[in-house]
Amino acid sequence: EAMVGGVQDHIASLNFGYRTELRSAGVTYLNELASFKDPHTLTLTDNDGNQREVSANSFVVAVGGRPKYPDVPGDRECCLTSDDLFSLPKAPGKTLVVGASYVALECAGFVAGLGYNATVMMRSIPLRGFDQECAERVCDAMELHGTRFIRGAVPTGFRKVPGEGGVGTRVEVS
């Protein structure tokens, strides 16, 4: 509980800091759905569906991203996202991380750092878009600290099965 609260507080403080820095630089922060009407006008839609337009000489569009499920059978029932990982009420235990982005590797390192088995399943290369010599060094260091890697693989499905001796459940990956 204390760790979850600490992580959530840290994320909130980072977001507050980003908004403060933007405001200090004279940037107006808008957290709304936006579409360009023309090169200098945005149509904004808030959470209630209300629309308005804003104009400016230039815009900075920072959409961020949200984690997604792998879209295979059993993904919603058996998997959680990187956002969920840092909000769990208890430790995740043995974990398979699908993907090799910096967020995926961060999650695997976090789980391994807690003392649990962490395995990264990657389709091709780690840290796509980064220098691959450096990316491989990151993977080598993670392996030295207990993280396993499955290369050239993607999951085709997940299902819950009884645990060893009928105790608890585990997830089977195909």
PDB file of N, CA, C and O in Angstrom, residues 53-94:
ATOM      1  N   GLU A  53     -13.375  26.423 -29.764  1.00  0.00           N
ATOM      2  CA  GLU A  53     -12.221  26.581 -30.641  1.00  0.00           C
ATOM      3  C   GLU A  53     -11.189  27.485 -29.992  1.00  0.00           C
ATOM      4  O   GLU A  53     -11.550  28.413 -29.265  1.00  0.00           O
ATOM      5  N   VAL A  54      -9.923  27.192 -30.242  1.00  0.00           N
ATOM      6  CA  VAL A  54      -8.828  28.060 -29.807  1.00  0.00           C
ATOM      7  C   VAL A  54      -7.903  28.277 -30.992  1.00  0.00           C
ATOM      8  O   VAL A  54      -7.750  27.391 -31.837  1.00  0.00           O
ATOM      9  N   SER A  55      -7.319  29.462 -31.027  1.00  0.00           N
ATOM     10  CA  SER A  55      -6.399  29.810 -32.109  1.00  0.00           C
ATOM     11  C   SER A  55      -5.048  30.186 -31.536  1.00  0.00           C
ATOM     12  O   SER A  55      -4.962  30.724 -30.425  1.00  0.00           O
ATOM     13  N   ALA A  56      -3.990  29.910 -32.300  1.00  0.00           N
ATOM     14  CA  ALA A  56      -2.634  30.269 -31.884  1.00  0.00           C
ATOM     15  C   ALA A  56      -1.736  30.255 -33.117  1.00  0.00           C
ATOM     16  O   ALA A  56      -2.081  29.663 -34.142  1.00  0.00           O
ATOM     17  N   ASN A  57      -0.589  30.900 -32.995  1.00  0.00           N
ATOM     18  CA  ASN A  57       0.395  30.862 -34.081  1.00  0.00           C
ATOM     19  C   ASN A  57       0.980  29.468 -34.230  1.00  0.00           C
ATOM     20  O   ASN A  57       1.292  29.027 -35.325  1.00  0.00           O
ATOM     21  N   SER A  58       1.160  28.781 -33.090  1.00  0.00           N
ATOM     22  CA  SER A  58       1.705  27.428 -33.131  1.00  0.00           C
ATOM     23  C   SER A  58       1.154  26.614 -31.969  1.00  0.00           C
ATOM     24  O   SER A  58       0.732  27.168 -30.957  1.00  0.00           O
ATOM     25  N   PHE A  59       1.164  25.303 -32.151  1.00  0.00           N
ATOM     26  CA  PHE A  59       0.681  24.369 -31.136  1.00  0.00           C
ATOM     27  C   PHE A  59       1.745  23.316 -30.882  1.00  0.00           C
ATOM     28  O   PHE A  59       2.476  22.936 -31.795  1.00  0.00           O
ATOM     29  N   VAL A  60       1.822  22.853 -29.655  1.00  0.00           N
ATOM     30  CA  VAL A  60       2.622  21.679 -29.318  1.00  0.00           C
ATOM     31  C   VAL A  60       1.618  20.573 -29.020  1.00  0.00           C
ATOM     32  O   VAL A  60       0.799  20.704 -28.116  1.00  0.00           O
ATOM     33  N   VAL A  61       1.669  19.517 -29.792  1.00  0.00           N
ATOM     34  CA  VAL A  61       0.755  18.397 -29.590  1.00  0.00           C
ATOM     35  C   VAL A  61       1.550  17.282 -28.924  1.00  0.00           C
ATOM     36  O   VAL A  61       2.476  16.733 -29.509  1.00  0.00           O
ATOM     37  N   ALA A  62       1.200  16.976 -27.670  1.00  0.00           N
ATOM     38  CA  ALA A  62       1.865  15.918 -26.910  1.00  0.00           C
ATOM     39  C   ALA A  62       0.780  14.943 -26.457  1.00  0.00           C
ATOM     40  O   ALA A  62       0.152  15.140 -25.429  1.00  0.00           O
ATOM     41  N   VAL A  63       0.551  13.944 -27.273  1.00  0.00           N
ATOM     42  CA  VAL A  63      -0.569  13.045 -27.015  1.00  0.00           C
ATOM     43  C   VAL A  63      -0.275  11.979 -25.981  1.00  0.00           C
ATOM     44  O   VAL A  63      -1.190  11.358 -25.455  1.00  0.00           O
ATOM     45  N   GLY A  64       1.001  11.741 -25.702  1.00  0.00           N
ATOM     46  CA  GLY A  64       1.317  10.689 -24.744  1.00  0.00           C
ATOM     47  C   GLY A  64       0.890   9.347 -25.292  1.00  0.00           C
ATOM     48  O   GLY A  64       0.724   9.172 -26.496  1.00  0.00           O
ATOM     49  N   GLY A  65       0.722   8.403 -24.444  1.00  0.00           N
ATOM     50  CA  GLY A  65       0.310   7.083 -24.898  1.00  0.00           C
ATOM     51  C   GLY A  65      -0.279   6.289 -23.754  1.00  0.00           C
ATOM     52  O   GLY A  65      -0.081   6.616 -22.584  1.00  0.00           O
ATOM     53  N   ARG A  66      -1.018   5.300 -24.100  1.00  0.00           N
ATOM     54  CA  ARG A  66      -1.600   4.395 -23.128  1.00  0.00           C
ATOM     55  C   ARG A  66      -1.187   2.976 -23.501  1.00  0.00           C
ATOM     56  O   ARG A  66      -1.114   2.636 -24.675  1.00  0.00           O
ATOM     57  N   PRO A  67      -0.930   2.145 -22.520  1.00  0.00           N
ATOM     58  CA  PRO A  67      -0.591   0.757 -22.828  1.00  0.00           C
ATOM     59  C   PRO A  67      -1.786   0.041 -23.438  1.00  0.00           C
ATOM     60  O   PRO A  67      -2.932   0.402 -23.178  1.00  0.00           O
ATOM     61  N   LYS A  68      -1.503  -0.963 -24.283  1.00  0.00           N
ATOM     62  CA  LYS A  68      -2.585  -1.738 -24.858  1.00  0.00           C
ATOM     63  C   LYS A  68      -2.375  -3.224 -24.594  1.00  0.00           C
ATOM     64  O   LYS A  68      -1.255  -3.663 -24.389  1.00  0.00           O
ATOM     65  N   TYR A  69      -3.471  -3.916 -24.602  1.00  0.00           N
ATOM     66  CA  TYR A  69      -3.424  -5.364 -24.472  1.00  0.00           C
ATOM     67  C   TYR A  69      -2.989  -5.957 -25.812  1.00  0.00           C
ATOM     68  O   TYR A  69      -3.185  -5.337 -26.862  1.00  0.00           O
ATOM     69  N   PRO A  70      -2.434  -7.175 -25.807  1.00  0.00           N
ATOM     70  CA  PRO A  70      -1.922  -7.742 -27.058  1.00  0.00           C
ATOM     71  C   PRO A  70      -2.994  -8.198 -28.044  1.00  0.00           C
ATOM     72  O   PRO A  70      -2.684  -8.624 -29.149  1.00  0.00           O
ATOM     73  N   ASP A  71      -4.256  -8.127 -27.695  1.00  0.00           N
ATOM     74  CA  ASP A  71      -5.360  -8.493 -28.586  1.00  0.00           C
ATOM     75  C   ASP A  71      -5.281  -9.949 -29.028  1.00  0.00           C
ATOM     76  O   ASP A  71      -5.324 -10.266 -30.227  1.00  0.00           O
ATOM     77  N   VAL A  72      -5.130 -10.823 -28.043  1.00  0.00           N
ATOM     78  CA  VAL A  72      -5.154 -12.268 -28.269  1.00  0.00           C
ATOM     79  C   VAL A  72      -6.117 -12.868 -27.236  1.00  0.00           C
ATOM     80  O   VAL A  72      -6.429 -12.223 -26.231  1.00  0.00           O
ATOM     81  N   PRO A  73      -6.596 -14.079 -27.461  1.00  0.00           N
ATOM     82  CA  PRO A  73      -7.518 -14.687 -26.493  1.00  0.00           C
ATOM     83  C   PRO A  73      -6.948 -14.676 -25.067  1.00  0.00           C
ATOM     84  O   PRO A  73      -5.779 -15.003 -24.852  1.00  0.00           O
ATOM     85  N   GLY A  74      -7.791 -14.288 -24.125  1.00  0.00           N
ATOM     86  CA  GLY A  74      -7.425 -14.304 -22.712  1.00  0.00           C
ATOM     87  C   GLY A  74      -6.654 -13.093 -22.228  1.00  0.00           C
ATOM     88  O   GLY A  74      -6.343 -13.000 -21.039  1.00  0.00           O
ATOM     89  N   ASP A  75      -6.382 -12.137 -23.115  1.00  0.00           N
ATOM     90  CA  ASP A  75      -5.536 -11.014 -22.686  1.00  0.00           C
ATOM     91  C   ASP A  75      -6.170 -10.193 -21.561  1.00  0.00           C
ATOM     92  O   ASP A  75      -5.504  -9.870 -20.589  1.00  0.00           O
ATOM     93  N   ARG A  76      -7.447  -9.880 -21.647  1.00  0.00           N
ATOM     94  CA  ARG A  76      -8.081  -9.048 -20.616  1.00  0.00           C
ATOM     95  C   ARG A  76      -8.264  -9.813 -19.291  1.00  0.00           C
ATOM     96  O   ARG A  76      -8.209  -9.232 -18.232  1.00  0.00           O
ATOM     97  N   GLU A  77      -8.468 -11.120 -19.393  1.00  0.00           N
ATOM     98  CA  GLU A  77      -8.703 -11.929 -18.193  1.00  0.00           C
ATOM     99  C   GLU A  77      -7.405 -12.261 -17.454  1.00  0.00           C
ATOM    100  O   GLU A  77      -7.424 -12.438 -16.232  1.00  0.00           O
ATOM    101  N   CYS A  78      -6.310 -12.360 -18.183  1.00  0.00           N
ATOM    102  CA  CYS A  78      -5.077 -12.865 -17.584  1.00  0.00           C
ATOM    103  C   CYS A  78      -3.949 -11.842 -17.491  1.00  0.00           C
ATOM    104  O   CYS A  78      -2.935 -12.120 -16.852  1.00  0.00           O
ATOM    105  N   CYS A  79      -4.078 -10.726 -18.144  1.00  0.00           N
ATOM    106  CA  CYS A  79      -2.970  -9.772 -18.229  1.00  0.00           C
ATOM    107  C   CYS A  79      -3.315  -8.449 -17.554  1.00  0.00           C
ATOM    108  O   CYS A  79      -4.473  -8.142 -17.306  1.00  0.00           O
ATOM    109  N   LEU A  80      -2.281  -7.688 -17.282  1.00  0.00           N
ATOM    110  CA  LEU A  80      -2.464  -6.329 -16.816  1.00  0.00           C
ATOM    111  C   LEU A  80      -1.500  -5.438 -17.576  1.00  0.00           C
ATOM    112  O   LEU A  80      -0.592  -5.922 -18.229  1.00  0.00           O
ATOM    113  N   THR A  81      -1.726  -4.140 -17.522  1.00  0.00           N
ATOM    114  CA  THR A  81      -0.877  -3.215 -18.264  1.00  0.00           C
ATOM    115  C   THR A  81       0.187  -2.629 -17.349  1.00  0.00           C
ATOM    116  O   THR A  81       0.133  -2.792 -16.125  1.00  0.00           O
ATOM    117  N   SER A  82       1.123  -1.928 -17.940  1.00  0.00           N
ATOM    118  CA  SER A  82       2.171  -1.275 -17.146  1.00  0.00           C
ATOM    119  C   SER A  82       1.565  -0.277 -16.162  1.00  0.00           C
ATOM    120  O   SER A  82       2.080  -0.108 -15.058  1.00  0.00           O
ATOM    121  N   ASP A  83       0.471   0.378 -16.545  1.00  0.00           N
ATOM    122  CA  ASP A  83      -0.203   1.289 -15.607  1.00  0.00           C
ATOM    123  C   ASP A  83      -0.721   0.524 -14.395  1.00  0.00           C
ATOM    124  O   ASP A  83      -0.612   0.981 -13.259  1.00  0.00           O
ATOM    125  N   ASP A  84      -1.293  -0.661 -14.643  1.00  0.00           N
ATOM    126  CA  ASP A  84      -1.856  -1.473 -13.558  1.00  0.00           C
ATOM    127  C   ASP A  84      -0.781  -1.979 -12.606  1.00  0.00           C
ATOM    128  O   ASP A  84      -1.013  -2.098 -11.401  1.00  0.00           O
ATOM    129  N   LEU A  85       0.380  -2.306 -13.151  1.00  0.00           N
ATOM    130  CA  LEU A  85       1.459  -2.901 -12.357  1.00  0.00           C
ATOM    131  C   LEU A  85       1.789  -2.063 -11.135  1.00  0.00           C
ATOM    132  O   LEU A  85       2.023  -2.593 -10.051  1.00  0.00           O
ATOM    133  N   PHE A  86       1.801  -0.757 -11.293  1.00  0.00           N
ATOM    134  CA  PHE A  86       2.191   0.129 -10.200  1.00  0.00           C
ATOM    135  C   PHE A  86       1.025   0.508  -9.292  1.00  0.00           C
ATOM    136  O   PHE A  86       1.158   1.368  -8.431  1.00  0.00           O
ATOM    137  N   SER A  87      -0.128  -0.145  -9.498  1.00  0.00           N
ATOM    138  CA  SER A  87      -1.292   0.106  -8.652  1.00  0.00           C
ATOM    139  C   SER A  87      -1.827  -1.162  -8.003  1.00  0.00           C
ATOM    140  O   SER A  87      -2.903  -1.155  -7.420  1.00  0.00           O
ATOM    141  N   LEU A  88      -1.105  -2.262  -8.128  1.00  0.00           N
ATOM    142  CA  LEU A  88      -1.572  -3.530  -7.571  1.00  0.00           C
ATOM    143  C   LEU A  88      -1.589  -3.487  -6.041  1.00  0.00           C
ATOM    144  O   LEU A  88      -0.684  -2.927  -5.430  1.00  0.00           O
ATOM    145  N   PRO A  89      -2.587  -4.121  -5.418  1.00  0.00           N
ATOM    146  CA  PRO A  89      -2.625  -4.155  -3.956  1.00  0.00           C
ATOM    147  C   PRO A  89      -1.607  -5.126  -3.356  1.00  0.00           C
ATOM    148  O   PRO A  89      -1.336  -5.091  -2.166  1.00  0.00           O
ATOM    149  N   LYS A  90      -1.050  -6.028  -4.196  1.00  0.00           N
ATOM    150  CA  LYS A  90      -0.027  -6.958  -3.718  1.00  0.00           C
ATOM    151  C   LYS A  90       0.996  -7.167  -4.829  1.00  0.00           C
ATOM    152  O   LYS A  90       0.762  -6.816  -5.984  1.00  0.00           O
ATOM    153  N   ALA A  91       2.107  -7.757  -4.480  1.00  0.00           N
ATOM    154  CA  ALA A  91       3.187  -7.990  -5.447  1.00  0.00           C
ATOM    155  C   ALA A  91       2.702  -8.895  -6.580  1.00  0.00           C
ATOM    156  O   ALA A  91       1.898  -9.796  -6.350  1.00  0.00           O
ATOM    157  N   PRO A  92       3.204  -8.674  -7.801  1.00  0.00           N
ATOM    158  CA  PRO A  92       2.718  -9.437  -8.949  1.00  0.00           C
ATOM    159  C   PRO A  92       3.207 -10.877  -9.008  1.00  0.00           C
ATOM    160  O   PRO A  92       2.606 -11.704  -9.678  1.00  0.00           O
ATOM    161  N   GLY A  93       4.294 -11.200  -8.323  1.00  0.00           N
ATOM    162  CA  GLY A  93       4.848 -12.554  -8.412  1.00  0.00           C
ATOM    163  C   GLY A  93       5.549 -12.763  -9.742  1.00  0.00           C
ATOM    164  O   GLY A  93       5.955 -11.812 -10.408  1.00  0.00           O
ATOM    165  N   LYS A  94       5.695 -14.021 -10.144  1.00  0.00           N
ATOM    166  CA  LYS A  94       6.352 -14.367 -11.400  1.00  0.00           C
ATOM    167  C   LYS A  94       5.622 -13.665 -12.546  1.00  0.00           C
ATOM    168  O   LYS A  94       4.395 -13.760 -12.654  1.00  0.00           O
TER     169      LYS A  94
END
